[in-house]
């Protein structure tokens, strides 16, 4: 094995760079009140506005355990960024909904995130990005098998 090529280590390095940059975006808008992980969750809800999003969706999308998603959701609810609302078809189900407080801030984070995402892929042809996402999915599948 080439000692300079470790997929896990290299992905972790890229992840750290992205996390630091996104953390800066979140701190600029939210201040110290929201962590980067909380910000990603809020942005997911913002991107899926109008859709019913449940805790289970968060667990699957972010590949986190139920206890982790529960504590993040409870914290965001306590801080006034999200609410749990009953679903018409089944009152036992609680969808996650952004509050007005969150919506005001999420719009700005969304604009900055779009700019950031575009800068990440600047100059990379669409065909290479398609291959990147295919390989990324395969790596995730392989990692989940361990």
mmCIF file of C-alpha atoms in Angstrom:
data_model
loop_
_atom_site.group_PDB
_atom_site.id
_atom_site.type_symbol
_atom_site.label_atom_id
_atom_site.label_comp_id
_atom_site.label_asym_id
_atom_site.label_seq_id
_atom_site.Cartn_x
_atom_site.Cartn_y
_atom_site.Cartn_z
ATOM 1 C CA UNK A 1 0.000 0.000 0.000
ATOM 2 C CA UNK A 2 1.243 3.475 -0.868
ATOM 3 C CA UNK A 3 1.944 5.151 2.492
ATOM 4 C CA UNK A 4 0.686 8.495 1.157
ATOM 5 C CA UNK A 5 -2.730 7.138 0.163
ATOM 6 C CA UNK A 6 -5.079 6.213 2.984
ATOM 7 C CA UNK A 7 -8.699 6.769 2.084
ATOM 8 C CA UNK A 8 -9.906 7.066 5.680
ATOM 9 C CA UNK A 9 -7.180 9.481 6.751
ATOM 10 C CA UNK A 10 -7.493 11.603 3.611
ATOM 11 C CA UNK A 11 -11.280 11.780 3.897
ATOM 12 C CA UNK A 12 -10.884 12.804 7.543
ATOM 13 C CA UNK A 13 -8.512 15.619 6.526
ATOM 14 C CA UNK A 14 -10.970 16.894 3.908
ATOM 15 C CA UNK A 15 -13.806 16.532 6.405
ATOM 16 C CA UNK A 16 -11.871 18.615 8.957
ATOM 17 C CA UNK A 17 -11.297 21.388 6.393
ATOM 18 C CA UNK A 18 -14.972 21.437 5.425
ATOM 19 C CA UNK A 19 -16.099 21.316 9.060
ATOM 20 C CA UNK A 20 -13.869 24.268 9.985
ATOM 21 C CA UNK A 21 -15.097 26.345 7.039
ATOM 22 C CA UNK A 22 -18.768 25.520 7.676
ATOM 23 C CA UNK A 23 -18.256 26.156 11.375
ATOM 24 C CA UNK A 24 -17.091 29.646 10.472
ATOM 25 C CA UNK A 25 -20.253 30.216 8.441
ATOM 26 C CA UNK A 26 -22.451 29.013 11.307
ATOM 27 C CA UNK A 27 -20.604 31.086 13.911
ATOM 28 C CA UNK A 28 -20.857 34.212 11.748
ATOM 29 C CA UNK A 29 -24.624 33.819 11.618
ATOM 30 C CA UNK A 30 -25.578 32.001 14.837
ATOM 31 C CA UNK A 31 -22.729 33.025 17.111
ATOM 32 C CA UNK A 32 -21.586 30.454 19.641
ATOM 33 C CA UNK A 33 -25.116 29.188 20.321
ATOM 34 C CA UNK A 34 -25.186 26.538 17.581
ATOM 35 C CA UNK A 35 -22.629 23.833 16.838
ATOM 36 C CA UNK A 36 -21.707 22.833 13.311
ATOM 37 C CA UNK A 37 -23.661 19.577 13.661
ATOM 38 C CA UNK A 38 -26.727 21.492 14.819
ATOM 39 C CA UNK A 39 -26.329 23.861 11.891
ATOM 40 C CA UNK A 40 -26.201 20.964 9.375
ATOM 41 C CA UNK A 41 -29.430 19.596 10.850
ATOM 42 C CA UNK A 42 -31.162 22.974 10.656
ATOM 43 C CA UNK A 43 -30.026 23.387 7.046
ATOM 44 C CA UNK A 44 -31.379 19.928 6.198
ATOM 45 C CA UNK A 45 -34.772 20.940 7.578
ATOM 46 C CA UNK A 46 -34.548 24.252 5.708
ATOM 47 C CA UNK A 47 -33.751 22.455 2.430
ATOM 48 C CA UNK A 48 -36.731 20.128 2.968
ATOM 49 C CA UNK A 49 -39.212 22.827 3.968
ATOM 50 C CA UNK A 50 -42.762 21.796 3.153
ATOM 51 C CA UNK A 51 -41.900 18.098 3.519
ATOM 52 C CA UNK A 52 -42.593 16.005 6.594
ATOM 53 C CA UNK A 53 -39.222 15.292 8.199
ATOM 54 C CA UNK A 54 -39.030 13.010 11.212
ATOM 55 C CA UNK A 55 -36.302 12.066 13.664
ATOM 56 C CA UNK A 56 -35.781 8.809 11.790
ATOM 57 C CA UNK A 57 -35.026 10.791 8.609
ATOM 58 C CA UNK A 58 -32.327 12.717 10.469
ATOM 59 C CA UNK A 59 -30.792 9.500 11.782
ATOM 60 C CA UNK A 60 -30.648 8.010 8.292
ATOM 61 C CA UNK A 61 -29.446 11.134 6.486
ATOM 62 C CA UNK A 62 -26.632 11.883 8.916
ATOM 63 C CA UNK A 63 -25.875 8.268 9.798
ATOM 64 C CA UNK A 64 -26.260 8.924 13.539
ATOM 65 C CA UNK A 65 -27.734 6.912 16.372
ATOM 66 C CA UNK A 66 -31.186 7.519 17.764
ATOM 67 C CA UNK A 67 -29.791 8.804 21.063
ATOM 68 C CA UNK A 68 -27.595 11.331 19.247
ATOM 69 C CA UNK A 69 -30.403 12.648 17.056
ATOM 70 C CA UNK A 70 -32.726 12.800 20.057
ATOM 71 C CA UNK A 71 -30.314 14.928 22.077
ATOM 72 C CA UNK A 72 -29.600 17.288 19.142
ATOM 73 C CA UNK A 73 -33.310 17.700 18.403
ATOM 74 C CA UNK A 74 -34.138 18.285 22.067
ATOM 75 C CA UNK A 75 -31.420 20.917 22.356
ATOM 76 C CA UNK A 76 -32.559 22.742 19.209
ATOM 77 C CA UNK A 77 -36.127 22.594 20.480
ATOM 78 C CA UNK A 78 -35.066 23.998 23.856
ATOM 79 C CA UNK A 79 -33.198 26.860 22.122
ATOM 80 C CA UNK A 80 -36.294 27.694 20.083
ATOM 81 C CA UNK A 81 -35.057 26.663 16.625
ATOM 82 C CA UNK A 82 -37.351 23.718 15.980
ATOM 83 C CA UNK A 83 -40.717 22.391 17.095
ATOM 84 C CA UNK A 84 -42.266 18.951 16.979
ATOM 85 C CA UNK A 85 -45.641 19.081 15.286
ATOM 86 C CA UNK A 86 -48.315 16.410 14.978
ATOM 87 C CA UNK A 87 -48.975 14.924 11.572
ATOM 88 C CA UNK A 88 -52.537 14.992 10.280
ATOM 89 C CA UNK A 89 -52.610 11.326 9.283
ATOM 90 C CA UNK A 90 -51.263 10.096 12.643
ATOM 91 C CA UNK A 91 -51.133 12.312 15.740
ATOM 92 C CA UNK A 92 -48.551 9.987 17.302
ATOM 93 C CA UNK A 93 -46.008 10.998 14.651
ATOM 94 C CA UNK A 94 -44.111 14.229 15.281
ATOM 95 C CA UNK A 95 -42.515 16.000 12.357
ATOM 96 C CA UNK A 96 -39.696 18.474 12.849
ATOM 97 C CA UNK A 97 -40.487 22.057 11.885
ATOM 98 C CA UNK A 98 -38.246 25.124 11.887
ATOM 99 C CA UNK A 99 -39.449 28.057 13.961
ATOM 100 C CA UNK A 100 -39.545 31.640 12.696
ATOM 101 C CA UNK A 101 -36.360 32.263 14.681
ATOM 102 C CA UNK A 102 -34.583 29.524 12.731
ATOM 103 C CA UNK A 103 -36.051 30.494 9.360
ATOM 104 C CA UNK A 104 -34.692 34.037 9.611
ATOM 105 C CA UNK A 105 -31.179 32.763 10.232
ATOM 106 C CA UNK A 106 -31.288 29.708 7.938
ATOM 107 C CA UNK A 107 -31.881 31.870 4.895
ATOM 108 C CA UNK A 108 -28.535 33.616 5.441
ATOM 109 C CA UNK A 109 -26.698 30.376 6.235
ATOM 110 C CA UNK A 110 -28.192 28.845 3.086
ATOM 111 C CA UNK A 111 -26.859 31.662 0.896
ATOM 112 C CA UNK A 112 -23.385 31.329 2.383
ATOM 113 C CA UNK A 113 -23.499 27.535 2.158
ATOM 114 C CA UNK A 114 -24.376 27.649 -1.537
ATOM 115 C CA UNK A 115 -21.385 29.930 -2.157
ATOM 116 C CA UNK A 116 -19.164 27.617 -0.096
ATOM 117 C CA UNK A 117 -20.381 24.484 -1.916
ATOM 118 C CA UNK A 118 -19.730 26.149 -5.275
ATOM 119 C CA UNK A 119 -16.196 27.027 -4.172
ATOM 120 C CA UNK A 120 -15.563 23.385 -3.194
ATOM 121 C CA UNK A 121 -16.306 22.165 -6.702
ATOM 122 C CA UNK A 122 -14.924 25.165 -8.606
ATOM 123 C CA UNK A 123 -13.167 24.027 -11.763
ATOM 124 C CA UNK A 124 -14.135 20.363 -11.373
ATOM 125 C CA UNK A 125 -16.007 19.020 -14.400
ATOM 126 C CA UNK A 126 -19.480 17.564 -13.788
ATOM 127 C CA UNK A 127 -18.350 14.133 -15.052
ATOM 128 C CA UNK A 128 -15.645 13.965 -12.374
ATOM 129 C CA UNK A 129 -18.128 14.986 -9.689
ATOM 130 C CA UNK A 130 -20.470 12.200 -10.832
ATOM 131 C CA UNK A 131 -17.619 9.694 -10.465
ATOM 132 C CA UNK A 132 -16.694 11.187 -7.082
ATOM 133 C CA UNK A 133 -20.227 10.669 -5.749
ATOM 134 C CA UNK A 134 -20.343 7.104 -7.095
ATOM 135 C CA UNK A 135 -17.035 6.251 -5.415
ATOM 136 C CA UNK A 136 -18.067 8.011 -2.212
ATOM 137 C CA UNK A 137 -21.243 5.905 -2.052
ATOM 138 C CA UNK A 138 -19.205 2.728 -2.548
ATOM 139 C CA UNK A 139 -16.759 3.726 0.197
ATOM 140 C CA UNK A 140 -19.618 4.434 2.586
ATOM 141 C CA UNK A 141 -21.205 1.070 1.776
ATOM 142 C CA UNK A 142 -17.892 -0.690 2.395
ATOM 143 C CA UNK A 143 -17.362 1.196 5.662
ATOM 144 C CA UNK A 144 -20.830 0.319 6.909
ATOM 145 C CA UNK A 145 -20.016 -3.340 6.313
ATOM 146 C CA UNK A 146 -17.332 -3.247 9.034
#
